[in-house]
């Protein structure tokens, strides 16, 4: 695994954006897996900026989001559909038919949707590049501690810590307790993986994920099993002197 430590969040975002821009230049019809959360916000901002400047054309790109809450209408302000529209898709030119996000709307057969999603990735030819963040408990997408390394896209129960974190955004309304997520095996089949982590609060879990044993109790440690991973960290997340 390559580890790139950038001085701050802004340069982390720029570095990640440059990497994606380059990958799209090499392969305009890139198939890319995309995360939500706070960490990729700067990256999406950079991509939108580059698109507006005319240096990034996403018209042939296909995207697959990593996950979605279960039980929220797609238009809910906290759904990942809404997040992606606000921060990326509403501001760039990925054709709507090329955008894939698991459908976790109320009333959807979530098991069938998970299967359909996994098959859609496969039918598209797999992911060329997967961008992923890391939860404070070591989750990747919504693969919580204990998730099998051979897991596929499926319905999962969220960890108490994940629900508590989400609750801050949901206010008085109860946060979802389940989600549809790509599995760890689904993610590891991507040809290249870019892990993003920022901030001192992530330093401990990043250190364990990259340098500790690969164990299902820490889902992000599965990334050690992939030969083409680049971890882009800001200095705070690298825990100065420990990683890099
Ligand atoms: C969320 C998402 C993950 C994300 C993680 C970290 O629960 N499902 O894909 O990587 O939490 O989020 P943040 O970047 O806000 O720390």
GROMACS .gro file of C-alpha atoms and ligand atoms in nm:
model
  260
    1UNK     CA    1   0.000   0.000   0.000
    2UNK     CA    2   0.125   0.344  -0.089
    3UNK     CA    3   0.072   0.612   0.172
    4UNK     CA    4   0.073   0.974   0.070
    5UNK     CA    5   0.072   1.227   0.351
    6UNK     CA    6  -0.044   1.572   0.245
    7UNK     CA    7   0.004   1.880   0.466
    8UNK     CA    8  -0.364   1.959   0.513
    9UNK     CA    9  -0.720   1.879   0.409
   10UNK     CA   10  -0.710   2.111   0.109
   11UNK     CA   11  -0.407   1.943  -0.041
   12UNK     CA   12  -0.554   1.600   0.037
   13UNK     CA   13  -0.861   1.703  -0.164
   14UNK     CA   14  -0.652   1.840  -0.449
   15UNK     CA   15  -0.431   1.531  -0.460
   16UNK     CA   16  -0.734   1.303  -0.475
   17UNK     CA   17  -0.897   1.520  -0.744
   18UNK     CA   18  -0.579   1.522  -0.955
   19UNK     CA   19  -0.560   1.145  -0.934
   20UNK     CA   20  -0.919   1.109  -1.053
   21UNK     CA   21  -0.875   1.365  -1.332
   22UNK     CA   22  -0.569   1.175  -1.454
   23UNK     CA   23  -0.751   0.843  -1.444
   24UNK     CA   24  -1.036   0.992  -1.650
   25UNK     CA   25  -0.789   1.136  -1.902
   26UNK     CA   26  -0.640   0.791  -1.948
   27UNK     CA   27  -0.984   0.624  -1.960
   28UNK     CA   28  -1.273   0.863  -2.026
   29UNK     CA   29  -1.529   0.587  -1.963
   30UNK     CA   30  -1.389   0.525  -1.613
   31UNK     CA   31  -1.609   0.325  -1.375
   32UNK     CA   32  -1.566   0.471  -1.033
   33UNK     CA   33  -1.696   0.389  -0.684
   34UNK     CA   34  -1.779   0.694  -0.474
   35UNK     CA   35  -1.818   0.756  -0.100
   36UNK     CA   36  -2.017   1.003   0.105
   37UNK     CA   37  -1.932   1.150   0.448
   38UNK     CA   38  -1.740   1.466   0.532
   39UNK     CA   39  -1.403   1.349   0.405
   40UNK     CA   40  -1.474   1.357   0.029
   41UNK     CA   41  -1.649   1.697   0.035
   42UNK     CA   42  -1.328   1.882  -0.059
   43UNK     CA   43  -1.259   1.632  -0.336
   44UNK     CA   44  -1.606   1.684  -0.484
   45UNK     CA   45  -1.563   2.060  -0.461
   46UNK     CA   46  -1.237   2.030  -0.656
   47UNK     CA   47  -1.397   1.810  -0.922
   48UNK     CA   48  -1.683   2.056  -0.965
   49UNK     CA   49  -1.433   2.341  -0.993
   50UNK     CA   50  -1.232   2.157  -1.258
   51UNK     CA   51  -1.550   2.076  -1.448
   52UNK     CA   52  -1.657   2.441  -1.442
   53UNK     CA   53  -1.313   2.549  -1.560
   54UNK     CA   54  -1.354   2.311  -1.851
   55UNK     CA   55  -1.068   2.078  -1.756
   56UNK     CA   56  -1.282   1.782  -1.652
   57UNK     CA   57  -1.537   1.605  -1.868
   58UNK     CA   58  -1.738   1.336  -1.692
   59UNK     CA   59  -1.972   1.262  -1.982
   60UNK     CA   60  -1.850   0.905  -2.026
   61UNK     CA   61  -1.790   0.819  -1.662
   62UNK     CA   62  -2.004   0.563  -1.477
   63UNK     CA   63  -2.040   0.590  -1.100
   64UNK     CA   64  -2.144   0.348  -0.828
   65UNK     CA   65  -2.194   0.483  -0.480
   66UNK     CA   66  -2.077   0.267  -0.195
   67UNK     CA   67  -2.391   0.267   0.013
   68UNK     CA   68  -2.725   0.423   0.109
   69UNK     CA   69  -2.938   0.435   0.423
   70UNK     CA   70  -3.235   0.203   0.430
   71UNK     CA   71  -3.582   0.349   0.484
   72UNK     CA   72  -3.526   0.705   0.358
   73UNK     CA   73  -3.700   0.841   0.050
   74UNK     CA   74  -3.439   0.937  -0.209
   75UNK     CA   75  -3.530   1.305  -0.170
   76UNK     CA   76  -3.475   1.301   0.208
   77UNK     CA   77  -3.223   1.570   0.302
   78UNK     CA   78  -2.995   1.312   0.468
   79UNK     CA   79  -3.009   1.047   0.195
   80UNK     CA   80  -2.689   0.979   0.005
   81UNK     CA   81  -2.889   1.045  -0.314
   82UNK     CA   82  -2.940   1.401  -0.191
   83UNK     CA   83  -2.578   1.434  -0.078
   84UNK     CA   84  -2.447   1.325  -0.417
   85UNK     CA   85  -2.682   1.553  -0.609
   86UNK     CA   86  -2.585   1.851  -0.394
   87UNK     CA   87  -2.214   1.796  -0.385
   88UNK     CA   88  -2.139   1.639  -0.720
   89UNK     CA   89  -2.398   1.520  -0.968
   90UNK     CA   90  -2.602   1.841  -0.970
   91UNK     CA   91  -2.289   2.033  -1.070
   92UNK     CA   92  -2.109   1.811  -1.322
   93UNK     CA   93  -2.199   1.622  -1.639
   94UNK     CA   94  -2.222   1.256  -1.543
   95UNK     CA   95  -2.520   1.135  -1.751
   96UNK     CA   96  -2.806   1.040  -1.514
   97UNK     CA   97  -2.825   0.689  -1.660
   98UNK     CA   98  -2.459   0.635  -1.564
   99UNK     CA   99  -2.520   0.719  -1.196
  100UNK     CA  100  -2.584   0.427  -0.961
  101UNK     CA  101  -2.676   0.459  -0.594
  102UNK     CA  102  -2.843   0.176  -0.401
  103UNK     CA  103  -3.216   0.238  -0.365
  104UNK     CA  104  -3.300   0.224   0.004
  105UNK     CA  105  -3.641   0.392  -0.026
  106UNK     CA  106  -3.926   0.270   0.199
  107UNK     CA  107  -4.110  -0.020   0.042
  108UNK     CA  108  -3.819  -0.137  -0.171
  109UNK     CA  109  -3.724  -0.506  -0.150
  110UNK     CA  110  -3.381  -0.432  -0.010
  111UNK     CA  111  -3.241  -0.782  -0.054
  112UNK     CA  112  -3.342  -0.785  -0.421
  113UNK     CA  113  -3.204  -0.434  -0.462
  114UNK     CA  114  -2.871  -0.541  -0.310
  115UNK     CA  115  -2.846  -0.833  -0.550
  116UNK     CA  116  -2.940  -0.613  -0.844
  117UNK     CA  117  -2.675  -0.359  -0.740
  118UNK     CA  118  -2.400  -0.618  -0.711
  119UNK     CA  119  -2.495  -0.751  -1.056
  120UNK     CA  120  -2.502  -0.401  -1.205
  121UNK     CA  121  -2.140  -0.348  -1.099
  122UNK     CA  122  -2.043  -0.679  -1.251
  123UNK     CA  123  -2.239  -0.614  -1.572
  124UNK     CA  124  -2.069  -0.278  -1.609
  125UNK     CA  125  -1.737  -0.461  -1.607
  126UNK     CA  126  -1.634  -0.393  -1.246
  127UNK     CA  127  -1.487  -0.080  -1.094
  128UNK     CA  128  -1.168   0.075  -1.226
  129UNK     CA  129  -1.124   0.297  -0.926
  130UNK     CA  130  -1.285   0.297  -0.584
  131UNK     CA  131  -1.266   0.597  -0.353
  132UNK     CA  132  -1.336   0.516   0.009
  133UNK     CA  133  -1.332   0.684   0.349
  134UNK     CA  134  -1.297   0.523   0.690
  135UNK     CA  135  -1.540   0.543   0.982
  136UNK     CA  136  -1.412   0.611   1.330
  137UNK     CA  137  -1.482   0.245   1.415
  138UNK     CA  138  -1.287   0.128   1.110
  139UNK     CA  139  -1.585   0.071   0.881
  140UNK     CA  140  -1.556   0.108   0.505
  141UNK     CA  141  -1.878   0.199   0.327
  142UNK     CA  142  -2.123   0.052   0.583
  143UNK     CA  143  -1.924  -0.264   0.646
  144UNK     CA  144  -1.916  -0.249   1.024
  145UNK     CA  145  -1.669  -0.433   1.250
  146UNK     CA  146  -1.725  -0.807   1.210
  147UNK     CA  147  -1.825  -0.783   0.842
  148UNK     CA  148  -1.686  -1.076   0.645
  149UNK     CA  149  -1.401  -1.000   0.407
  150UNK     CA  150  -1.591  -1.208   0.148
  151UNK     CA  151  -1.912  -1.005   0.187
  152UNK     CA  152  -2.110  -0.874  -0.111
  153UNK     CA  153  -2.363  -0.594  -0.151
  154UNK     CA  154  -2.630  -0.652   0.111
  155UNK     CA  155  -2.849  -0.511   0.387
  156UNK     CA  156  -2.660  -0.442   0.709
  157UNK     CA  157  -2.739  -0.330   1.062
  158UNK     CA  158  -2.548  -0.016   1.149
  159UNK     CA  159  -2.319  -0.014   1.453
  160UNK     CA  160  -2.438   0.184   1.755
  161UNK     CA  161  -2.150   0.429   1.705
  162UNK     CA  162  -2.247   0.483   1.338
  163UNK     CA  163  -2.611   0.548   1.431
  164UNK     CA  164  -2.499   0.792   1.703
  165UNK     CA  165  -2.277   0.977   1.453
  166UNK     CA  166  -2.558   0.992   1.196
  167UNK     CA  167  -2.804   1.109   1.461
  168UNK     CA  168  -2.624   1.446   1.479
  169UNK     CA  169  -2.738   1.515   1.123
  170UNK     CA  170  -3.089   1.382   1.169
  171UNK     CA  171  -3.185   1.607   1.461
  172UNK     CA  172  -3.516   1.505   1.622
  173UNK     CA  173  -3.592   1.239   1.360
  174UNK     CA  174  -3.448   0.895   1.444
  175UNK     CA  175  -3.148   0.808   1.223
  176UNK     CA  176  -3.178   0.491   1.011
  177UNK     CA  177  -3.053   0.170   1.173
  178UNK     CA  178  -2.987  -0.018   0.852
  179UNK     CA  179  -2.829   0.042   0.514
  180UNK     CA  180  -2.749  -0.119   0.181
  181UNK     CA  181  -2.373  -0.137   0.133
  182UNK     CA  182  -2.125  -0.277  -0.115
  183UNK     CA  183  -1.954  -0.572   0.048
  184UNK     CA  184  -1.586  -0.588   0.130
  185UNK     CA  185  -1.525  -0.840  -0.148
  186UNK     CA  186  -1.718  -0.617  -0.390
  187UNK     CA  187  -1.489  -0.329  -0.300
  188UNK     CA  188  -1.169  -0.532  -0.315
  189UNK     CA  189  -1.249  -0.629  -0.674
  190UNK     CA  190  -1.196  -0.269  -0.785
  191UNK     CA  191  -0.874  -0.244  -0.984
  192UNK     CA  192  -0.746   0.048  -0.781
  193UNK     CA  193  -0.851   0.184  -0.444
  194UNK     CA  194  -0.798   0.531  -0.300
  195UNK     CA  195  -0.848   0.561   0.075
  196UNK     CA  196  -0.902   0.911   0.212
  197UNK     CA  197  -0.867   1.003   0.578
  198UNK     CA  198  -0.844   1.343   0.738
  199UNK     CA  199  -0.817   1.479   1.090
  200UNK     CA  200  -0.652   1.373   1.413
  201UNK     CA  201  -0.961   1.182   1.526
  202UNK     CA  202  -0.890   0.926   1.252
  203UNK     CA  203  -0.517   0.881   1.327
  204UNK     CA  204  -0.558   0.584   1.561
  205UNK     CA  205  -0.794   0.387   1.341
  206UNK     CA  206  -0.589   0.464   1.028
  207UNK     CA  207  -0.274   0.338   1.197
  208UNK     CA  208  -0.447   0.013   1.296
  209UNK     CA  209  -0.607  -0.031   0.953
  210UNK     CA  210  -0.283   0.018   0.760
  211UNK     CA  211  -0.026  -0.128   0.998
  212UNK     CA  212  -0.212  -0.367   1.227
  213UNK     CA  213  -0.319  -0.720   1.142
  214UNK     CA  214  -0.583  -0.762   0.868
  215UNK     CA  215  -0.886  -0.866   1.069
  216UNK     CA  216  -1.262  -0.867   1.022
  217UNK     CA  217  -1.295  -0.677   1.348
  218UNK     CA  218  -1.146  -0.379   1.160
  219UNK     CA  219  -1.304  -0.372   0.812
  220UNK     CA  220  -1.062  -0.113   0.668
  221UNK     CA  221  -0.771  -0.350   0.736
  222UNK     CA  222  -0.906  -0.560   0.445
  223UNK     CA  223  -0.749  -0.300   0.217
  224UNK     CA  224  -0.410  -0.452   0.303
  225UNK     CA  225  -0.517  -0.748   0.090
  226UNK     CA  226  -0.531  -0.536  -0.225
  227UNK     CA  227  -0.218  -0.466  -0.425
  228UNK     CA  228  -0.319  -0.128  -0.571
  229UNK     CA  229  -0.421   0.087  -0.277
  230UNK     CA  230  -0.313   0.441  -0.224
  231UNK     CA  231  -0.397   0.599   0.110
  232UNK     CA  232  -0.412   0.978   0.095
  233UNK     CA  233  -0.396   1.121   0.446
  234UNK     CA  234  -0.363   1.468   0.580
  235UNK     CA  235  -0.090   1.514   0.833
  236UNK     CA  236  -0.329   1.500   1.128
  237UNK     CA  237  -0.470   1.161   1.022
  238UNK     CA  238  -0.121   1.025   0.964
  239UNK     CA  239  -0.042   1.073   1.333
  240UNK     CA  240   0.291   1.253   1.274
  241UNK     CA  241   0.585   1.018   1.292
  242UNK     CA  242   0.374   0.703   1.277
  243UNK     CA  243   0.263   0.658   0.916
  244UNK     CA  244   0.420   0.764   0.591
  245LIG     C1  245  -2.013   0.701   0.672
  245LIG     C2  246  -2.006   0.634   0.533
  245LIG     C3  247  -1.867   0.594   0.496
  245LIG     C4  248  -1.770   0.703   0.535
  245LIG     C5  249  -1.764   0.715   0.684
  245LIG     C6  250  -1.674   0.825   0.737
  245LIG     O1  251  -2.090   0.635   0.765
  245LIG     N1  252  -2.096   0.524   0.514
  245LIG     O2  253  -1.862   0.566   0.357
  245LIG     O3  254  -1.642   0.675   0.487
  245LIG     O4  255  -1.892   0.723   0.743
  245LIG     O5  256  -1.734   0.948   0.728
  245LIG     P1  257  -1.656   1.085   0.744
  245LIG     O6  258  -1.583   1.105   0.617
  245LIG     O7  259  -1.766   1.186   0.763
  245LIG     O8  260  -1.567   1.072   0.862
   0.00000   0.00000   0.00000
